[in-house]
XYZ file of C-alpha atoms in Angstrom:
477
model
C 3.331 -21.220 6.607
C -0.409 -20.904 6.048
C -2.465 -17.875 5.074
C -5.812 -17.099 6.711
C -8.086 -15.049 4.457
C -10.828 -13.154 6.306
C -13.683 -11.709 4.284
C -17.007 -10.233 5.376
C -16.425 -10.642 9.134
C -17.368 -7.962 11.616
C -14.830 -6.379 13.947
C -15.551 -8.736 16.860
C -15.024 -11.857 14.768
C -11.874 -10.461 13.186
C -10.363 -9.782 16.598
C -11.336 -13.282 17.743
C -9.567 -14.808 14.762
C -6.454 -12.680 15.342
C -6.282 -13.749 18.979
C -6.696 -17.444 18.249
C -4.244 -17.509 15.349
C -1.573 -15.417 17.088
C 0.411 -18.439 18.442
C 0.377 -20.159 15.040
C 2.516 -19.590 11.978
C -0.405 -18.169 10.034
C -0.447 -14.927 8.062
C -3.763 -13.059 8.346
C -5.056 -11.323 5.235
C -8.106 -9.031 5.420
C -9.859 -8.432 2.138
C -13.066 -7.473 0.382
C -12.058 -9.169 -2.879
C -11.757 -12.936 -2.527
C -10.366 -13.540 -6.015
C -7.636 -10.968 -5.446
C -6.841 -12.417 -2.019
C -6.482 -15.946 -3.376
C -4.138 -14.618 -6.048
C -2.161 -12.749 -3.409
C -1.884 -15.910 -1.294
C -0.295 -17.840 -4.158
C 3.044 -17.755 -2.370
C 1.596 -20.143 0.196
C -0.226 -23.347 -0.602
C -1.996 -23.739 2.768
C -5.039 -21.465 2.942
C -7.617 -21.051 5.686
C -10.611 -19.141 4.334
C -12.991 -17.684 6.928
C -15.937 -15.859 5.435
C -19.485 -14.729 6.086
C -22.377 -16.654 4.586
C -22.917 -13.999 1.902
C -19.517 -14.887 0.403
C -20.102 -18.667 0.378
C -21.447 -19.030 -3.207
C -18.563 -17.049 -4.684
C -16.073 -18.827 -2.432
C -17.183 -22.285 -3.539
C -16.963 -21.267 -7.184
C -13.492 -19.763 -6.814
C -12.106 -22.573 -4.679
C -13.175 -25.121 -7.263
C -10.810 -23.407 -9.690
C -7.823 -23.515 -7.330
C -6.533 -26.719 -8.864
C -2.889 -26.244 -7.832
C -3.579 -25.902 -4.123
C -2.448 -28.683 -1.800
C -5.020 -27.698 0.808
C -7.723 -25.106 1.315
C -9.803 -25.237 4.474
C -13.089 -23.381 4.204
C -15.170 -22.023 7.097
C -18.487 -20.277 6.621
C -21.805 -19.954 8.377
C -23.279 -22.848 6.395
C -20.435 -25.251 6.052
C -16.849 -26.278 6.625
C -14.864 -28.304 4.154
C -11.710 -28.907 2.222
C -10.902 -28.160 -1.405
C -8.334 -30.422 -3.012
C -7.119 -30.351 -6.604
C -10.047 -29.666 -8.938
C -12.706 -30.846 -6.499
C -15.230 -28.280 -5.286
C -15.518 -27.667 -1.544
C -17.480 -30.582 -0.093
C -20.100 -30.339 2.641
C -18.286 -32.120 5.450
C -19.676 -30.571 8.575
C -21.057 -27.282 9.764
C -19.519 -24.438 11.677
C -21.813 -21.529 12.410
C -20.840 -17.897 12.745
C -20.036 -16.871 15.418
C -17.706 -19.831 15.905
C -15.806 -20.787 19.039
C -12.088 -20.573 19.743
C -11.917 -24.370 19.931
C -13.430 -24.682 16.469
C -10.855 -22.300 15.042
C -8.012 -24.190 16.710
C -9.414 -27.416 15.296
C -9.410 -25.838 11.858
C -5.736 -24.925 12.220
C -4.973 -28.454 13.408
C -6.333 -29.751 10.114
C -3.692 -27.777 8.251
C -0.661 -28.071 10.517
C -0.188 -31.883 10.489
C -0.152 -31.687 6.726
C 2.433 -28.942 6.877
C 4.659 -31.124 9.061
C 4.092 -34.419 7.262
C 4.409 -33.248 3.673
C 6.104 -29.963 2.782
C 3.707 -27.916 0.736
C 4.550 -27.388 -2.887
C 4.941 -23.636 -3.100
C 3.305 -22.063 -6.084
C 6.203 -20.124 -7.521
C 5.471 -16.668 -8.821
C 8.262 -15.454 -11.043
C 9.077 -11.988 -9.800
C 10.108 -9.967 -12.802
C 13.180 -8.423 -11.237
C 15.352 -8.586 -14.333
C 16.429 -4.984 -14.681
C 16.861 -3.466 -18.119
C 20.590 -2.795 -18.575
C 21.374 0.841 -18.005
C 22.262 1.943 -21.510
C 23.198 5.493 -20.653
C 24.417 8.628 -22.283
C 26.769 9.387 -19.394
C 26.732 13.131 -20.087
C 22.958 13.247 -19.801
C 22.707 11.155 -16.646
C 25.687 12.897 -15.072
C 24.075 16.292 -15.698
C 20.892 15.259 -13.899
C 22.718 13.611 -10.997
C 25.092 16.552 -10.544
C 22.024 18.776 -10.382
C 20.610 16.503 -7.705
C 23.816 16.714 -5.650
C 24.357 20.466 -5.892
C 23.246 21.003 -2.261
C 24.970 17.900 -0.878
C 27.493 18.796 1.843
C 29.511 17.061 4.539
C 27.072 18.437 7.111
C 24.127 16.813 5.324
C 26.025 13.526 5.033
C 26.921 13.533 8.742
C 23.391 14.420 9.903
C 21.797 11.668 7.842
C 24.421 9.047 8.738
C 24.106 9.829 12.447
C 20.292 9.634 12.344
C 20.429 6.416 10.302
C 22.731 4.756 12.840
C 20.514 5.781 15.763
C 17.359 4.619 13.961
C 18.992 1.270 13.170
C 20.007 0.821 16.815
C 16.503 1.749 17.994
C 14.981 -0.850 15.681
C 17.431 -3.534 16.803
C 16.514 -2.968 20.439
C 12.791 -2.141 20.243
C 11.337 -3.524 17.011
C 7.971 -5.126 17.725
C 7.795 -3.435 21.130
C 7.765 0.273 20.287
C 6.019 2.589 22.716
C 4.364 5.670 21.270
C 7.402 7.759 22.228
C 9.691 5.180 20.568
C 7.664 5.361 17.361
C 7.668 9.154 17.307
C 11.417 9.199 17.958
C 11.863 6.794 15.034
C 9.849 9.130 12.789
C 11.999 12.063 13.923
C 15.171 10.142 13.051
C 13.759 9.218 9.639
C 13.217 12.919 8.919
C 16.507 14.222 10.391
C 18.462 16.336 7.921
C 20.637 19.437 7.590
C 20.010 22.466 5.384
C 20.896 26.157 5.284
C 23.495 25.729 7.996
C 21.308 24.148 10.661
C 19.615 20.848 11.583
C 16.214 20.110 10.077
C 13.522 17.473 10.622
C 11.893 17.493 7.195
C 13.803 15.007 5.028
C 10.678 13.086 3.967
C 8.025 15.590 5.061
C 4.998 15.443 4.949
C 5.651 11.775 5.763
C 6.134 10.910 9.466
C 4.652 14.165 10.776
C 1.207 15.448 11.684
C -1.807 13.293 10.905
C 0.179 10.553 9.138
C 2.297 9.986 12.249
C -0.738 10.167 14.532
C -2.623 7.562 12.505
C 0.283 5.117 12.647
C 0.716 5.289 16.430
C -3.032 5.152 17.045
C -2.902 1.349 16.779
C 0.444 0.426 18.333
C -0.331 -3.293 18.208
C -0.651 -3.235 14.409
C 2.278 -0.818 14.067
C 4.553 -3.117 16.064
C 3.352 -6.274 14.323
C 3.963 -4.923 10.816
C 7.239 -3.231 11.787
C 8.617 -6.458 13.227
C 7.503 -8.458 10.214
C 9.217 -6.103 7.751
C 12.366 -5.888 9.855
C 12.746 -9.644 10.352
C 11.404 -11.059 7.085
C 14.103 -12.834 5.112
C 15.798 -11.070 2.219
C 14.215 -13.735 0.020
C 12.485 -11.801 -2.755
C 9.207 -13.692 -2.587
C 8.847 -13.462 1.197
C 9.568 -9.737 1.272
C 7.368 -9.014 -1.744
C 4.499 -10.901 -0.109
C 4.909 -8.979 3.165
C 4.910 -5.596 1.421
C 1.917 -6.404 -0.753
C -0.023 -7.677 2.265
C 0.631 -4.434 4.160
C -0.351 -2.212 1.248
C -3.574 -4.119 0.645
C -4.603 -4.146 4.290
C -6.262 -1.297 6.166
C -4.512 -1.969 9.462
C -1.874 0.741 9.342
C -3.372 3.989 8.024
C -0.802 6.688 7.457
C 2.002 4.266 6.577
C 1.519 4.566 2.823
C 4.643 3.707 0.843
C 6.889 5.897 2.993
C 7.006 3.970 6.261
C 7.669 0.420 5.013
C 10.270 1.497 2.442
C 12.141 3.869 4.773
C 12.114 1.171 7.474
C 13.646 -1.261 4.976
C 16.188 1.424 4.011
C 17.220 1.726 7.670
C 17.424 -2.063 7.870
C 19.770 -2.317 4.838
C 20.507 0.902 3.002
C 22.572 -0.807 0.299
C 19.701 -3.060 -0.730
C 16.527 -0.989 -0.156
C 15.618 2.616 -0.952
C 12.789 4.933 0.148
C 9.886 5.232 -2.284
C 7.345 8.067 -2.340
C 5.837 10.605 -4.712
C 8.694 12.985 -5.482
C 11.225 10.174 -5.642
C 9.107 8.253 -8.142
C 8.949 11.295 -10.423
C 12.737 11.583 -10.329
C 13.106 7.848 -10.859
C 10.940 7.960 -13.952
C 12.843 10.919 -15.335
C 16.084 8.948 -15.052
C 14.803 5.566 -16.217
C 11.585 6.080 -18.151
C 10.038 3.330 -16.016
C 6.690 3.633 -14.246
C 6.391 1.670 -10.997
C 3.108 0.016 -10.081
C 2.063 1.194 -6.630
C 1.199 -0.975 -3.614
C 2.919 -3.970 -5.186
C 5.789 -5.790 -3.463
C 7.530 -7.170 -6.569
C 7.333 -3.754 -8.244
C 9.005 -2.122 -5.223
C 11.832 -4.666 -5.307
C 12.390 -3.896 -8.989
C 12.520 -0.193 -8.099
C 15.027 -0.869 -5.292
C 17.332 -2.917 -7.528
C 17.270 -0.234 -10.225
C 17.964 2.583 -7.753
C 20.904 0.629 -6.305
C 22.358 0.161 -9.785
C 22.069 3.908 -10.504
C 23.696 4.724 -7.162
C 26.619 2.366 -7.769
C 27.145 3.306 -11.424
C 27.394 7.029 -10.702
C 29.064 6.841 -7.270
C 26.217 8.611 -5.502
C 27.163 9.059 -1.815
C 25.555 6.999 0.908
C 22.309 8.548 2.164
C 22.069 10.825 -0.905
C 19.957 8.783 -3.307
C 16.620 10.217 -2.129
C 17.974 13.762 -2.453
C 19.144 13.007 -6.000
C 15.794 11.557 -7.080
C 13.843 14.370 -5.427
C 15.962 17.065 -7.075
C 15.948 15.344 -10.479
C 12.140 15.451 -10.367
C 12.369 19.262 -10.093
C 15.276 19.782 -12.488
C 14.756 22.129 -15.468
C 12.919 20.313 -18.230
C 15.682 20.851 -20.782
C 18.396 19.486 -18.475
C 19.617 16.117 -19.743
C 17.458 16.008 -22.851
C 14.392 13.841 -23.412
C 12.921 11.473 -20.875
C 13.966 7.866 -21.615
C 11.400 5.531 -23.110
C 10.741 1.823 -22.590
C 12.874 1.674 -19.474
C 16.148 2.487 -21.271
C 18.349 5.523 -20.980
C 18.295 7.364 -24.304
C 19.087 11.004 -24.814
C 19.702 13.519 -27.520
C 21.738 15.683 -25.193
C 25.400 15.176 -26.037
C 24.548 12.751 -28.829
C 25.781 13.062 -32.365
C 23.546 15.009 -34.775
C 21.230 13.064 -37.004
C 22.157 12.275 -40.552
C 20.248 15.323 -41.671
C 22.405 17.510 -39.464
C 19.457 18.803 -37.402
C 20.261 19.867 -33.839
C 18.882 17.867 -30.934
C 15.399 18.749 -29.766
C 14.966 20.504 -26.427
C 11.204 20.183 -26.189
C 10.257 19.983 -22.488
C 8.777 16.728 -21.274
C 5.953 17.060 -18.760
C 6.095 15.243 -15.447
C 3.968 12.092 -15.802
C 0.623 11.956 -14.098
C -0.456 8.787 -12.260
C -2.441 6.423 -14.436
C -6.082 5.691 -13.496
C -5.269 2.189 -12.266
C -3.024 3.688 -9.583
C -5.959 5.311 -7.783
C -6.359 4.800 -4.053
C -9.966 3.839 -3.378
C -12.188 3.986 -0.302
C -15.345 1.866 -0.635
C -18.462 2.687 1.406
C -21.942 1.171 1.547
C -24.683 3.842 1.455
C -28.305 3.212 2.400
C -30.864 6.001 1.945
C -33.813 6.345 4.309
C -36.693 8.749 4.699
C -36.902 11.450 5.821
C -33.678 12.429 4.043
C -31.285 10.367 6.093
C -28.493 8.029 5.100
C -26.688 5.154 6.794
C -23.033 4.599 5.951
C -20.632 1.746 6.671
C -17.378 0.412 5.253
C -18.052 -1.748 2.211
C -18.254 -5.381 3.260
C -19.151 -4.743 6.899
C -22.152 -6.734 8.109
C -23.859 -4.273 10.435
C -25.370 -0.861 9.689
C -25.151 1.943 12.261
C -28.316 2.457 14.278
C -28.707 6.127 13.387
C -28.211 7.982 10.146
C -27.112 11.500 9.304
C -29.466 14.025 7.763
C -28.797 14.831 4.107
C -28.484 18.416 2.766
C -31.457 20.763 3.017
C -33.774 20.654 -0.048
C -33.699 24.477 -0.123
C -29.952 24.336 -0.674
C -30.383 21.722 -3.404
C -32.850 23.979 -5.219
C -30.419 26.889 -4.949
C -27.726 24.800 -6.605
C -30.058 23.730 -9.408
C -31.067 27.352 -9.997
C -27.484 28.437 -10.460
C -26.526 29.767 -7.023
C -22.997 28.426 -7.431
C -21.833 30.239 -4.311
C -23.650 27.540 -2.329
C -21.764 24.745 -4.074
C -19.138 24.347 -1.372
C -21.741 24.440 1.378
C -23.533 21.570 -0.329
C -20.307 19.596 -0.562
C -19.594 20.139 3.123
C -23.061 18.913 4.096
C -22.709 15.758 2.018
C -19.252 15.151 3.471
C -20.568 15.537 7.020
C -23.371 13.093 6.239
C -21.018 10.465 4.833
C -18.317 10.811 7.463
C -20.240 11.582 10.629
C -18.665 8.502 12.233
C -15.149 9.161 13.570
C -13.874 5.764 12.432
C -15.013 6.431 8.863
C -13.439 9.890 8.970
C -10.115 8.321 9.993
C -10.356 5.844 7.111
C -10.998 8.752 4.750
C -8.000 10.694 6.098
C -5.795 7.603 5.810
C -6.823 6.948 2.212
C -6.265 10.588 1.250
C -2.849 10.523 2.922
C -1.925 7.330 1.069
C -2.962 8.885 -2.240
C -0.950 12.016 -1.529
C 2.058 9.965 -0.456
C 2.018 7.776 -3.566
C 1.167 10.499 -6.070
C -2.036 8.701 -7.071
C -5.532 10.085 -7.380
C -8.114 9.372 -4.675
C -11.445 7.784 -5.557
C -14.446 7.489 -3.220
C -16.694 4.583 -4.259
C -20.280 4.383 -2.917
C -22.214 1.108 -3.130
C -25.950 1.863 -3.009
C -28.435 -0.088 -0.858
C -32.125 0.308 -0.033
C -32.926 2.710 -2.865
C -35.352 1.522 -5.538
C -33.634 3.759 -8.076
C -30.099 2.892 -7.081
C -30.069 -0.571 -5.488
C -26.928 -2.384 -6.564
C -25.467 0.670 -8.279
C -21.955 1.893 -7.645
C -20.993 5.568 -7.696
C -17.313 6.452 -8.031
């Protein structure tokens, strides 16, 4: 299988590439960071790189370093060539942007005979899925898990099992061909639960409801494509890790976050895969002391293996693991003693006193905050124009909008500088309206915020400045 990396192409060209590559066994990867994309594509040795002319210098430099590749085909607006071993991309023809369908098919034909004639040497990435043995103070862990199961009843078990079976059947019959009503029914089944004596539809809320659900069904083609890929990808660790990482690094399925792909995998095989989202991660860390890197396929698989081992060791009922993790995250701080460190269960609760005879400490441990590297980022290009107007586009897009939005009134700016703090929010609203006047940009903003909320990470808006003598080339985060 080959990977096509698209960087710096406008929407029309991206759609052209998707259409032409659809019949071929080629994974499409959209990116703004070529180095990161090449690293991500390491699981496949056949790479088709399609980029805009502005990325050509960096591309040639990076491709020259890809010494373990068996084949990299390079298409740009000033050249087309092949990179082999340590040789830089040669000038062996020209293919201008926009390019034709026939030229793209010809590019694929260069790769495919090689795929058939000589199996590519896969670049193996060792997925660190060796799980630290669960060295547990059973009394401590049992106390936390019993707390997590205190509201577990036969009615809850039946409601979740029934919804799981129906969701599994729906996926078997409709995966890859969901209508909007199918997708919304799937979300409803994901969230089906039972509490306080009656049925509920809030198991994973706010996931799968409101704006997050609307954003996912807005592009049914992408929703179906990614759903089918996750449902049918082999249980091979590398293939599944690559699929998850590709989804989380793309912008094709806003609203999915970590909830949709991991719950879909849970419905596919509940013994092997577990849901992963904010509250569950807090409970997971309280039990294990391990922090999981977000938007990373191998890290999710490590999480899933660890959760399965906890479930089996403590005989947690089917369909109850997410309730346990969610409740453990909210358990009283003193329950179960200290949080484990270094990924190992260690507790003073129920342990023997120290040699000095001092009692165990019951100092509360705060819930961990996401580290800065876990931030969800939205990158925009910002160009300032007189009189007081700005043009905004997604970072890496080639075309600016024709009209800009007016920036906040200078009178309001003076009021802020002079200490009229009551106008602070009004100023923020005006800047927000200027940046996100375009509906498509507003949807990207909502999707990024939803992903941050879902994953428990902070949200960072990054502005790349253009056309300003004082700020050209600067980045504001």
